PDB file of C-alpha atoms in Angstrom:
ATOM      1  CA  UNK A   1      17.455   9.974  -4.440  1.00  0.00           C
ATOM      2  CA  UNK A   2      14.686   9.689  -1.796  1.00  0.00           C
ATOM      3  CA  UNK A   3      14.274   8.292   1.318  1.00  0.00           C
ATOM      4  CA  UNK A   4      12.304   5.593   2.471  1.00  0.00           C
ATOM      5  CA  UNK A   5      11.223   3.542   5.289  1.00  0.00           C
ATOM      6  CA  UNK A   6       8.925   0.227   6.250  1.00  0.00           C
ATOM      7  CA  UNK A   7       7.258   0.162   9.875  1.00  0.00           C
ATOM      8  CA  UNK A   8       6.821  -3.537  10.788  1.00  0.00           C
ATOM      9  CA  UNK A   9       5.147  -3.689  14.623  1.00  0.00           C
ATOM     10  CA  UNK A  10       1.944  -6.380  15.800  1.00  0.00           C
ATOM     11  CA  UNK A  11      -1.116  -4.980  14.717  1.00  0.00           C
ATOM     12  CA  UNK A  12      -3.760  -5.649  17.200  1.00  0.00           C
ATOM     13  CA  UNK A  13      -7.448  -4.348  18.421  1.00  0.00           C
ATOM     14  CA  UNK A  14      -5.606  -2.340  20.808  1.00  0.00           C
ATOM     15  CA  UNK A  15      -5.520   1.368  19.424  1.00  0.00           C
ATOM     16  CA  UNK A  16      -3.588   3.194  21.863  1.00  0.00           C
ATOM     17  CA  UNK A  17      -0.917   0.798  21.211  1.00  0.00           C
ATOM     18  CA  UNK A  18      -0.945   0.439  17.757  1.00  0.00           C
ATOM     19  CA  UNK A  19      -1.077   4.533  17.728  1.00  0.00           C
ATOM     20  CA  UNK A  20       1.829   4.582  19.880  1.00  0.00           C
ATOM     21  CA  UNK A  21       3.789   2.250  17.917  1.00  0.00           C
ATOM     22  CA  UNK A  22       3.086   4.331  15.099  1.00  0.00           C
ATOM     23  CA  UNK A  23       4.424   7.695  16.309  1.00  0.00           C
ATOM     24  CA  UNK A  24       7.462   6.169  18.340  1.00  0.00           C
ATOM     25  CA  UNK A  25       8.716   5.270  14.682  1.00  0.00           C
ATOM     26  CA  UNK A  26       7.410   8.639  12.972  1.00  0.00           C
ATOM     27  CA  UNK A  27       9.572  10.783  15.397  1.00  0.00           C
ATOM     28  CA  UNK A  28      12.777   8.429  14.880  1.00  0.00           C
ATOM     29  CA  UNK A  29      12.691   8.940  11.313  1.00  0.00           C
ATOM     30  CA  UNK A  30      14.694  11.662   9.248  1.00  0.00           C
ATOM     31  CA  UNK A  31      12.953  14.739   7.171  1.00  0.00           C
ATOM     32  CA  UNK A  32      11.633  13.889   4.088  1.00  0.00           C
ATOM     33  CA  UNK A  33      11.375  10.246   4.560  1.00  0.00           C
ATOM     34  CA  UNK A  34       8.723   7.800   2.897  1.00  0.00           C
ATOM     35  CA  UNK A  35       7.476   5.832   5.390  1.00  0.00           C
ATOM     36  CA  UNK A  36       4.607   2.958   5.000  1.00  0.00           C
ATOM     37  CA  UNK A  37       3.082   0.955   7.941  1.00  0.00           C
ATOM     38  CA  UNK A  38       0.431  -1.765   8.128  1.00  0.00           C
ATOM     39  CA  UNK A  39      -3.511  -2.710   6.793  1.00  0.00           C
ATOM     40  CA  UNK A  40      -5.477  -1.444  10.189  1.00  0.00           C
ATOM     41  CA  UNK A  41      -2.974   0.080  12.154  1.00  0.00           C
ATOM     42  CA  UNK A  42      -4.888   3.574  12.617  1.00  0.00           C
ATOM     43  CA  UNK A  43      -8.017   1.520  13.562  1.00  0.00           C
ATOM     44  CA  UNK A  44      -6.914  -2.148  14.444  1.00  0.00           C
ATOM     45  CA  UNK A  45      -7.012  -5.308  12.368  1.00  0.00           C
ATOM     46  CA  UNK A  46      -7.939  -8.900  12.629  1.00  0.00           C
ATOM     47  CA  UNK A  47      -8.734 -11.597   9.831  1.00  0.00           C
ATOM     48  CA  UNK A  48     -12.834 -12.167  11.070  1.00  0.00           C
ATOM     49  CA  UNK A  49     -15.379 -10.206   9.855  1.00  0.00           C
ATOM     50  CA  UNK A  50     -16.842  -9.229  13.195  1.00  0.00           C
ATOM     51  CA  UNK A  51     -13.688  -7.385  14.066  1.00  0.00           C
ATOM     52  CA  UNK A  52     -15.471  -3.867  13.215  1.00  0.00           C
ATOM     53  CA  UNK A  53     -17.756  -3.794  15.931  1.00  0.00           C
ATOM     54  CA  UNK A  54     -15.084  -2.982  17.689  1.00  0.00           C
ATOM     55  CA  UNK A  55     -13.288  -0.741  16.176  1.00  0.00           C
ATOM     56  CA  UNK A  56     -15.080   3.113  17.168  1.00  0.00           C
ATOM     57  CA  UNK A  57     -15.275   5.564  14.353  1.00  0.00           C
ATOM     58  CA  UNK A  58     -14.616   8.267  16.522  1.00  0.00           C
ATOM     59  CA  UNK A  59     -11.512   6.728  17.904  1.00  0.00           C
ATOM     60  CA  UNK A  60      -9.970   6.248  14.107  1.00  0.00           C
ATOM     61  CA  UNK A  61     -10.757   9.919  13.241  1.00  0.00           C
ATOM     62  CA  UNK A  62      -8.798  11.115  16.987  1.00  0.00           C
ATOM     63  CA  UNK A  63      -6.083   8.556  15.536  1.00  0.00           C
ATOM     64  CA  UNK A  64      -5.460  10.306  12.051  1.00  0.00           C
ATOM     65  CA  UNK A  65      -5.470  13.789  13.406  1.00  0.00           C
ATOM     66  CA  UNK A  66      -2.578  12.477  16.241  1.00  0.00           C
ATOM     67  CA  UNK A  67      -0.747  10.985  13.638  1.00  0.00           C
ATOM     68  CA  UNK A  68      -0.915  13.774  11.002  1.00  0.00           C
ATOM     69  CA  UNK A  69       0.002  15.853  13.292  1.00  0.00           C
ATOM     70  CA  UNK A  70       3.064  14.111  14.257  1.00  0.00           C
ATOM     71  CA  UNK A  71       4.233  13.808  10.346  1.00  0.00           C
ATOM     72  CA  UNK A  72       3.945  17.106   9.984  1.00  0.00           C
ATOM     73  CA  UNK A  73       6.250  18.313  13.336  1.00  0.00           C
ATOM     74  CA  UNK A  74       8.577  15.115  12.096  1.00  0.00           C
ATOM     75  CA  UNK A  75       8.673  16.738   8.192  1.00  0.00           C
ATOM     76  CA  UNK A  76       8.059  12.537   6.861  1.00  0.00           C
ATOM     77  CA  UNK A  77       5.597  11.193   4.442  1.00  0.00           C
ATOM     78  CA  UNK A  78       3.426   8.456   5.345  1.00  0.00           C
ATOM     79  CA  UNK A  79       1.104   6.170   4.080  1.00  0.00           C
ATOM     80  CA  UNK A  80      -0.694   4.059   6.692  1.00  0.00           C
ATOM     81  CA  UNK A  81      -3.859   1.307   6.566  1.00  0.00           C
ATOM     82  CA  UNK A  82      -7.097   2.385   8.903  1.00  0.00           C
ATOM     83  CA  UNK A  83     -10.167   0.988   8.215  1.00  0.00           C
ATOM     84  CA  UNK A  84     -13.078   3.440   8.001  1.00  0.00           C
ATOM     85  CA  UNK A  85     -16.904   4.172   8.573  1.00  0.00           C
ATOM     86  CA  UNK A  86     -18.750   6.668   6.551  1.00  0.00           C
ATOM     87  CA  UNK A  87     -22.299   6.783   5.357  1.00  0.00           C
ATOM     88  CA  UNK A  88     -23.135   3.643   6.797  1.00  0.00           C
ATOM     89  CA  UNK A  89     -20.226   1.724   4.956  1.00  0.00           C
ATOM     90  CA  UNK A  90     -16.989   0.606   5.899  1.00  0.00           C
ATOM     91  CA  UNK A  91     -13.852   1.063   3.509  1.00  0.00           C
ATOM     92  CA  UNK A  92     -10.618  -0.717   4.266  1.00  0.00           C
ATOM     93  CA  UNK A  93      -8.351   2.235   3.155  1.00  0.00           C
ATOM     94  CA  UNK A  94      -5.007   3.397   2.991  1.00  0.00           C
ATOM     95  CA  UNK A  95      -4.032   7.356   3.892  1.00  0.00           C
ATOM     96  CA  UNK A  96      -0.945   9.041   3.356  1.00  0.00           C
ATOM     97  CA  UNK A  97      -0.095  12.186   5.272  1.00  0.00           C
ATOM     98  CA  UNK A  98       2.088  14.545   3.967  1.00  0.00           C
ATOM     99  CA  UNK A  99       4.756  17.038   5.953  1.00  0.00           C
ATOM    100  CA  UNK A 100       2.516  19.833   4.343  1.00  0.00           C
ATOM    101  CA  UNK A 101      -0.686  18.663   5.447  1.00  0.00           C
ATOM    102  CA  UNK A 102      -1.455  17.149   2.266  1.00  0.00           C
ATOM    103  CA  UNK A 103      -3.941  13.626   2.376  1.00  0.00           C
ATOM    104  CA  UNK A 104      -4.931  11.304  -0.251  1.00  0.00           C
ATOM    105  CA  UNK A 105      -6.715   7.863   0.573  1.00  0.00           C
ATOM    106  CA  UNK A 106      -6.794   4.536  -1.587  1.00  0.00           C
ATOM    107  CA  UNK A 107     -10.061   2.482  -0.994  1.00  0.00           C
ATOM    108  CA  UNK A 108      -8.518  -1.113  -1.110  1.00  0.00           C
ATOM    109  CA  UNK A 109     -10.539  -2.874  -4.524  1.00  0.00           C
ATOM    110  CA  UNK A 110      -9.751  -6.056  -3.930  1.00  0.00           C
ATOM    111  CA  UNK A 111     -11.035  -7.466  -0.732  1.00  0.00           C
ATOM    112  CA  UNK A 112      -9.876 -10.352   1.253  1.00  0.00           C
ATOM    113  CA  UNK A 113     -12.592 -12.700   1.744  1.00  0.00           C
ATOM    114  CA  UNK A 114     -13.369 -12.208   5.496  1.00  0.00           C
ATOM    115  CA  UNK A 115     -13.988  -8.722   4.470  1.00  0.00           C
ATOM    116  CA  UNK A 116     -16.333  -9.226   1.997  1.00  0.00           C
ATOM    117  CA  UNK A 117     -20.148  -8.357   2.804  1.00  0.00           C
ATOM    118  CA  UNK A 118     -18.633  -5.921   5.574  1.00  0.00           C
ATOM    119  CA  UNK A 119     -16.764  -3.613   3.606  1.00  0.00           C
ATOM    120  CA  UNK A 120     -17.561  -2.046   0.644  1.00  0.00           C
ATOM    121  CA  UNK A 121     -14.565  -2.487  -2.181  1.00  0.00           C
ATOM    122  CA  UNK A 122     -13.067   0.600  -3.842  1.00  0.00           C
ATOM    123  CA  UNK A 123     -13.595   0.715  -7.822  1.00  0.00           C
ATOM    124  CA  UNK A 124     -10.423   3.207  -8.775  1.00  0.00           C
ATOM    125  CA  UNK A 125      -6.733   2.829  -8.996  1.00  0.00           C
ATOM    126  CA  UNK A 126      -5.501   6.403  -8.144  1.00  0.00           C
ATOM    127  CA  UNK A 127      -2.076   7.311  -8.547  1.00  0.00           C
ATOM    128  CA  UNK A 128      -0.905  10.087  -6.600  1.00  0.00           C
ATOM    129  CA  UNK A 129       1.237  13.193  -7.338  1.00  0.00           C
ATOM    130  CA  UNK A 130       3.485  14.225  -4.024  1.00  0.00           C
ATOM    131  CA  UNK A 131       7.129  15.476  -3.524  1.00  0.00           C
ATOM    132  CA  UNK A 132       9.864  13.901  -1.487  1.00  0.00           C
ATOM    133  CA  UNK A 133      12.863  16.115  -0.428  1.00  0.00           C
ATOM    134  CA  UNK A 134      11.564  18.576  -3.526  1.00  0.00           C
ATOM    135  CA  UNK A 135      11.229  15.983  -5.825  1.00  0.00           C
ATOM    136  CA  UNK A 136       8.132  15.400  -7.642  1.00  0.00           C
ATOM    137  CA  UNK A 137       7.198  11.225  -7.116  1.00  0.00           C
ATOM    138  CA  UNK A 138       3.870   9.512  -8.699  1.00  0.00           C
ATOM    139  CA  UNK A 139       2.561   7.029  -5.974  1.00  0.00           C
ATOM    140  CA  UNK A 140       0.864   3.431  -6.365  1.00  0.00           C
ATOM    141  CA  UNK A 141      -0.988   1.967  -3.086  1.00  0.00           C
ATOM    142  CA  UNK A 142      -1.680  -1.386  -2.804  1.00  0.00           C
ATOM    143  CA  UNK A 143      -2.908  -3.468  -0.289  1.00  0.00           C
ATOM    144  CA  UNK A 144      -2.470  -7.362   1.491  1.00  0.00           C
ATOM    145  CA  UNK A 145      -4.189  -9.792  -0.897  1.00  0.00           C
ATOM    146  CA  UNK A 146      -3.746  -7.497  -4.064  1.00  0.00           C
ATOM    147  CA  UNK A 147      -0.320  -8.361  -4.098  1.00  0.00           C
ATOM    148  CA  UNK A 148      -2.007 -11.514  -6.221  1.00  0.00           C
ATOM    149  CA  UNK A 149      -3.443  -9.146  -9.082  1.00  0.00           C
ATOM    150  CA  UNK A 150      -0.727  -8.157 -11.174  1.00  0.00           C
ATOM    151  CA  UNK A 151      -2.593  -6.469 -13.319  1.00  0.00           C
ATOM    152  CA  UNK A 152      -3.949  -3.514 -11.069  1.00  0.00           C
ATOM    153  CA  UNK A 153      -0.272  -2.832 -10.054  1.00  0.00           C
ATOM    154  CA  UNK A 154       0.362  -2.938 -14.436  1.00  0.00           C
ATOM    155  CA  UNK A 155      -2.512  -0.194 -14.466  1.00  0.00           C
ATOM    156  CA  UNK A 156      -0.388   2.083 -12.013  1.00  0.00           C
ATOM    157  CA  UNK A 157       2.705   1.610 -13.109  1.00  0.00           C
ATOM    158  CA  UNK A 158       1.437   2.554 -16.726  1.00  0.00           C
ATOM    159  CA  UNK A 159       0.259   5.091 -15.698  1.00  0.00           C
ATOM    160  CA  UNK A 160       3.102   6.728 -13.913  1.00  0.00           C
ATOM    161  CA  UNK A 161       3.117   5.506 -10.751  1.00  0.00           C
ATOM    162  CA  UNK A 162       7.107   4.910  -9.780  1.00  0.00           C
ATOM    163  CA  UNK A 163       6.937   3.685  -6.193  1.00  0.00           C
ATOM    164  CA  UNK A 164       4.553   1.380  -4.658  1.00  0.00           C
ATOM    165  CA  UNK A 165       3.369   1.559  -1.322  1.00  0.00           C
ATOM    166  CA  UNK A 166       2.766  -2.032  -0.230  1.00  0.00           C
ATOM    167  CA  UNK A 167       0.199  -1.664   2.837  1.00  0.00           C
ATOM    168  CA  UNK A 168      -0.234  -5.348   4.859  1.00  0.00           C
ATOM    169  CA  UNK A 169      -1.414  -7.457   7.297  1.00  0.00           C
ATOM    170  CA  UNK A 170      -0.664 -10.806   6.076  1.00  0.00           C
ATOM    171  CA  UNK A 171      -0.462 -13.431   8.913  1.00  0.00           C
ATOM    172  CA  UNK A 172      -1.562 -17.063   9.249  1.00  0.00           C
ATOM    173  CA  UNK A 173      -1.050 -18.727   5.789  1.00  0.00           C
ATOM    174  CA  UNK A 174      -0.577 -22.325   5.926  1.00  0.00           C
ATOM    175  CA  UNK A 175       2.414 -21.642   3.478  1.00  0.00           C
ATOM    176  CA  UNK A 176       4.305 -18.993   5.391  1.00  0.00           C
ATOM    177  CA  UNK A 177       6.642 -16.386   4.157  1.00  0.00           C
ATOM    178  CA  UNK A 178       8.054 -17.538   1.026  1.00  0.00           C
ATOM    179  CA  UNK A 179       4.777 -17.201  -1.381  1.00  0.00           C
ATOM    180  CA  UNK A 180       3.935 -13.621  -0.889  1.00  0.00           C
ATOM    181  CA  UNK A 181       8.355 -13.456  -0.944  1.00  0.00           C
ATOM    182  CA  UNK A 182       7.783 -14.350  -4.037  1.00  0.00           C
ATOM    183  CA  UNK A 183       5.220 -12.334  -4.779  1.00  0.00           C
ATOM    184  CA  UNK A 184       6.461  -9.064  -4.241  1.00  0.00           C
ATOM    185  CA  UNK A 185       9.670  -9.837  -5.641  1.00  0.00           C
ATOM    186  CA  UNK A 186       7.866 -10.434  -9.044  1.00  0.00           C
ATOM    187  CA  UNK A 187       5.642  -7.248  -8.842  1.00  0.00           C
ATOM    188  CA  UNK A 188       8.859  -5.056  -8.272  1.00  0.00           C
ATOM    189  CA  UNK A 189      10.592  -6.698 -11.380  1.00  0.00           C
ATOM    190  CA  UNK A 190       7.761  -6.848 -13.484  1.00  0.00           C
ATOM    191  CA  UNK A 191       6.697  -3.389 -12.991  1.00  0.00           C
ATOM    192  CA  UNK A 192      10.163  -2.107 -12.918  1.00  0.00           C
ATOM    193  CA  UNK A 193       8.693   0.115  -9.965  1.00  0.00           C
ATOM    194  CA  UNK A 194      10.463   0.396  -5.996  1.00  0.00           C
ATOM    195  CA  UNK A 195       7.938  -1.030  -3.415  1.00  0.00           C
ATOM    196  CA  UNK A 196       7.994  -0.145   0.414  1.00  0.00           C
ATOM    197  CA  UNK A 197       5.758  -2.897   1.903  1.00  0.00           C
ATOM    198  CA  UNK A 198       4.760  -3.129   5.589  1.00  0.00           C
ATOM    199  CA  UNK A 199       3.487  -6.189   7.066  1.00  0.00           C
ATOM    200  CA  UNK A 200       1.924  -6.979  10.572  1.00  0.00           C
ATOM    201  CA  UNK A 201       4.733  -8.146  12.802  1.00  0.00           C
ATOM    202  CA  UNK A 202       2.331 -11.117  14.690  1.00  0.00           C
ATOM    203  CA  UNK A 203       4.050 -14.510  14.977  1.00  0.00           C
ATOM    204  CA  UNK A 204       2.641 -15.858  12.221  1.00  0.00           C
ATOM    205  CA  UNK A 205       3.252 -13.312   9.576  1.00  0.00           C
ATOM    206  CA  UNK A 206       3.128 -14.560   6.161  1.00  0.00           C
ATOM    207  CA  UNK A 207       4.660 -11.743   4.147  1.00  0.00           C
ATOM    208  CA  UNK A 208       7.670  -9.579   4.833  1.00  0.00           C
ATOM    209  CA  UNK A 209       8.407  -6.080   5.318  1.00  0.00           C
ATOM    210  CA  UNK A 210      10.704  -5.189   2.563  1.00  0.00           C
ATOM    211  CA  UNK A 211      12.070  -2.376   0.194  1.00  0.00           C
ATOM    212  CA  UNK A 212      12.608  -3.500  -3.129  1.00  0.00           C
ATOM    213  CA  UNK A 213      14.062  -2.218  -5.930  1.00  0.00           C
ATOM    214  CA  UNK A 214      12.701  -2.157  -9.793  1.00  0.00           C
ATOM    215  CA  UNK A 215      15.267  -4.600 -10.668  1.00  0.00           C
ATOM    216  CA  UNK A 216      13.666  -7.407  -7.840  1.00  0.00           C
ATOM    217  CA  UNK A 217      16.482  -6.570  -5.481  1.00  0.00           C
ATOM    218  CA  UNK A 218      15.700  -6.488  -1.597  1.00  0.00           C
ATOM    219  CA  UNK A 219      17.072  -3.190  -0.264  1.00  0.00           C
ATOM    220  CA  UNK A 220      16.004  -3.762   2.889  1.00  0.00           C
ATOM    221  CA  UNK A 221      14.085  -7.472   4.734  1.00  0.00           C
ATOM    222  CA  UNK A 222      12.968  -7.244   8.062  1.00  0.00           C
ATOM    223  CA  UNK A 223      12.817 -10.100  10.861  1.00  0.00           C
ATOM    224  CA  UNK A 224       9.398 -11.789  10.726  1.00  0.00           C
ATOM    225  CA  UNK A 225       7.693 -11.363  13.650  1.00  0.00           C
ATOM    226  CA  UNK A 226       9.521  -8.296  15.290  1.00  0.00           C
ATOM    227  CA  UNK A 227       8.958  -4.744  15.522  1.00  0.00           C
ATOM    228  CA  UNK A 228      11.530  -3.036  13.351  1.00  0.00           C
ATOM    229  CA  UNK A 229      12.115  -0.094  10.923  1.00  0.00           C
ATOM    230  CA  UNK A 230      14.162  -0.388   7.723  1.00  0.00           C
ATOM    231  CA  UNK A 231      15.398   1.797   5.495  1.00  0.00           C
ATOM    232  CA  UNK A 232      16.616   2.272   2.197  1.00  0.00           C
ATOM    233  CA  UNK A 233      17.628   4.917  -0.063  1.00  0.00           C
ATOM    234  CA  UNK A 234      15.427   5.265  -3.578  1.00  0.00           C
ATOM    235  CA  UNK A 235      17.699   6.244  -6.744  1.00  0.00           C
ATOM    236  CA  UNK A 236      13.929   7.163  -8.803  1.00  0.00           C
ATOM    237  CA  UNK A 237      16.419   7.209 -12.222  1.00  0.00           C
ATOM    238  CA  UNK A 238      16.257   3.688 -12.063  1.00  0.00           C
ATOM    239  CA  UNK A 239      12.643   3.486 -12.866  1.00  0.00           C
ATOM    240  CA  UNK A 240      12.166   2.175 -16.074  1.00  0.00           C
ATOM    241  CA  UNK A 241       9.183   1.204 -18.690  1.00  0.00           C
ATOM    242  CA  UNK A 242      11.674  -1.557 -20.500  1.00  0.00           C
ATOM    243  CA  UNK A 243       9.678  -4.261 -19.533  1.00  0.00           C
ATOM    244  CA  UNK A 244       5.802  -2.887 -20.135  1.00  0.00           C
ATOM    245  CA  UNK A 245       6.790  -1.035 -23.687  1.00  0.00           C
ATOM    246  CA  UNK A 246       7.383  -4.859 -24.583  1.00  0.00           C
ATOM    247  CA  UNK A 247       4.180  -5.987 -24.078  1.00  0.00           C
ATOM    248  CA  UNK A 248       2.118  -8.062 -26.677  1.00  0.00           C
ATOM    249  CA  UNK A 249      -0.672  -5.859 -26.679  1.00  0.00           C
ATOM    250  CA  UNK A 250      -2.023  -7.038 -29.921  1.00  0.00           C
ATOM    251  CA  UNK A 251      -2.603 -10.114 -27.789  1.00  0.00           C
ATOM    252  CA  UNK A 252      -3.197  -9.555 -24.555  1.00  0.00           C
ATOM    253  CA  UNK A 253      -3.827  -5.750 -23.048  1.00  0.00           C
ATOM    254  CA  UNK A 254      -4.713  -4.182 -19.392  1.00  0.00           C
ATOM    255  CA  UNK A 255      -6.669  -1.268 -19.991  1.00  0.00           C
ATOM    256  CA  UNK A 256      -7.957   0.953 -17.431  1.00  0.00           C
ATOM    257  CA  UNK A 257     -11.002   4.155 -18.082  1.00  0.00           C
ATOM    258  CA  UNK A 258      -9.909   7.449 -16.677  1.00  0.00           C
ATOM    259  CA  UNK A 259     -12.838   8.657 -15.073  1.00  0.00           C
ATOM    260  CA  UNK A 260     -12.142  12.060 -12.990  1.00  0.00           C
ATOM    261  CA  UNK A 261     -11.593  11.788  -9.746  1.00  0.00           C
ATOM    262  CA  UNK A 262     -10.856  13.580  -6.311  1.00  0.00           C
ATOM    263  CA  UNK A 263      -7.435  14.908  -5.023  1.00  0.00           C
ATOM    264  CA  UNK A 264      -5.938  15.467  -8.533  1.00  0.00           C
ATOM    265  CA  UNK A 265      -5.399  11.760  -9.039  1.00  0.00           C
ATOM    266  CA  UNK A 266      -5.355  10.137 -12.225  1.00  0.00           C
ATOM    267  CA  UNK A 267      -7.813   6.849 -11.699  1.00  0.00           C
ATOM    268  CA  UNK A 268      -8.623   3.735 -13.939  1.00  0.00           C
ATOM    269  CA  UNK A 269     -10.967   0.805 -13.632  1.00  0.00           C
ATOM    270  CA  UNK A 270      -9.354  -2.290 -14.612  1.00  0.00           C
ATOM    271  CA  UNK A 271     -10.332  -4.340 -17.469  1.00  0.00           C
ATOM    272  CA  UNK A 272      -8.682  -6.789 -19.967  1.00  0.00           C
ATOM    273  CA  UNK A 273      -8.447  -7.017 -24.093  1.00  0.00           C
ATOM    274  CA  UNK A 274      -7.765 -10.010 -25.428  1.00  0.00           C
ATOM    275  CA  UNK A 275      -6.757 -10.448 -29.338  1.00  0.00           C
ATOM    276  CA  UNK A 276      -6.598 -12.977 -31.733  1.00  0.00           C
TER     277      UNK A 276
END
């Protein structure tokens, strides 16, 4: 049993704040938690593509070290959104921090269509060995519009990924909340996996911050909107491969190419087989 927590607060240009937001919830949080906060909130987030000229490089790297520093005096697990510059590119990526000093990043594959000729997509779904409270836990990251893609969260979870960390910043939809509800619902029961997802908590947020267990069940639903924490507790047993061992591969099959890769992680390129 692990556990785990979703940060919902507004994620804005303002980095300071978002920063502060960020920490005020790190320190309230027990030892060995799993926390997960939004797309952009180590570097500030908006849904245009000129939003990166102002974000400052140097002001996103003085951000991670603040806030790795601070999961590692609180003893949590994190995995947060920042968007990056390197080598003349930008990534849209999601870092976790771990109580030991331990990083891994997740280059989001799948961008959102105001990103697109701005940031350069990732090509590898990593899964990622850490421990929780001693226990050993394979971790999934996903990110906003990839929540449509079932089959990249497929790849992780066959590949041993047992809790997904769902890192958002869905706001605006003409629909509202109850299509990416849906959503997520469907990717926790079809996986059989947990998810922690964290959303942006603007006024029109689309998505919400939830826990979910692998049976579809909402452990924990935040408040659209407001800036909350919630928490649930993760029984990892309850992880199960019932559903994908049942799959028609000899009609349909995800693959995925295991390339080597950085950090220890297992990675995979998505791709599809179809039979007849």
């Amino acid at each position: 049993m692990i556990r785990a927590a979703t940060i919902q607060f507004q994620v804005t240009m303002d980095l300071r704040a978002n920063t502060d937001a960020v920490l005020a919830a790190i320190r309230a949080l027990a030892p060995d938690t799993l926390a997960v906060a939004p797309e952009g909130a180590l570097s500030g987030y908006a849904p245009t593509p000129d939003f990166v000229e102002s974000v400052s490089p140097e002001a996103v790297t003085a951000a991670q070290s603040e806030v790795r520093a601070a999961v590692r005096e609180a003893g949590v697990h994190l995995v947060i959104g920042a968007c990056l510059f390197a080598d003349g590119e930008w990534r849209n990526a999601s870092l976790y921090f771990g109580p030991q000093g331990e990083t891994h990043r997740y280059d989001k594959i799948n961008l959102a269509v105001s990103e697109r000729g701005v940031f350069t997509p990732g090509d590898r779904l990593p899964v990622f060995d850490i421990t929780v409270a001693g226990a050993p836990v394979r971790l999934g990251i996903q990110m906003c519009r990839e929540i449509r893609y079932p089959e990249q969260w497929r790849i992780l979870a066959s590949k041993g990924a047992q809790v997904f960390a769902y890192v958002n910043n869905a706001i605006g939809a003409a629909r509202g909340p109850h299509l990416w509800r849906s959503h997520l619902i469907s990717r926790a029961a079809e996986t059989q996996r947990f998810i922690i997802g964290a959303n942006n908590a603007a006024v029109d947020q689309t998505c919400p911050s939830m826990i979910i267990s692998p049976e579809g069940e909402p452990l924990t639903e935040l408040d659209l909107g407001v800036a909350q924490v919630g928490q649930a507790s993760l029984d990892l047993a309850t992880v199960s491969d019932w559903v994908l061992d049942q799959a028609r591969v000899d009609v349909v099959a995800v693959m995925a190419r295991e390339p080597s890769g950085p950090n220890g992680a297992r990675e995979g390129r998505v791709g599809f087989r179809r039979s007849r």
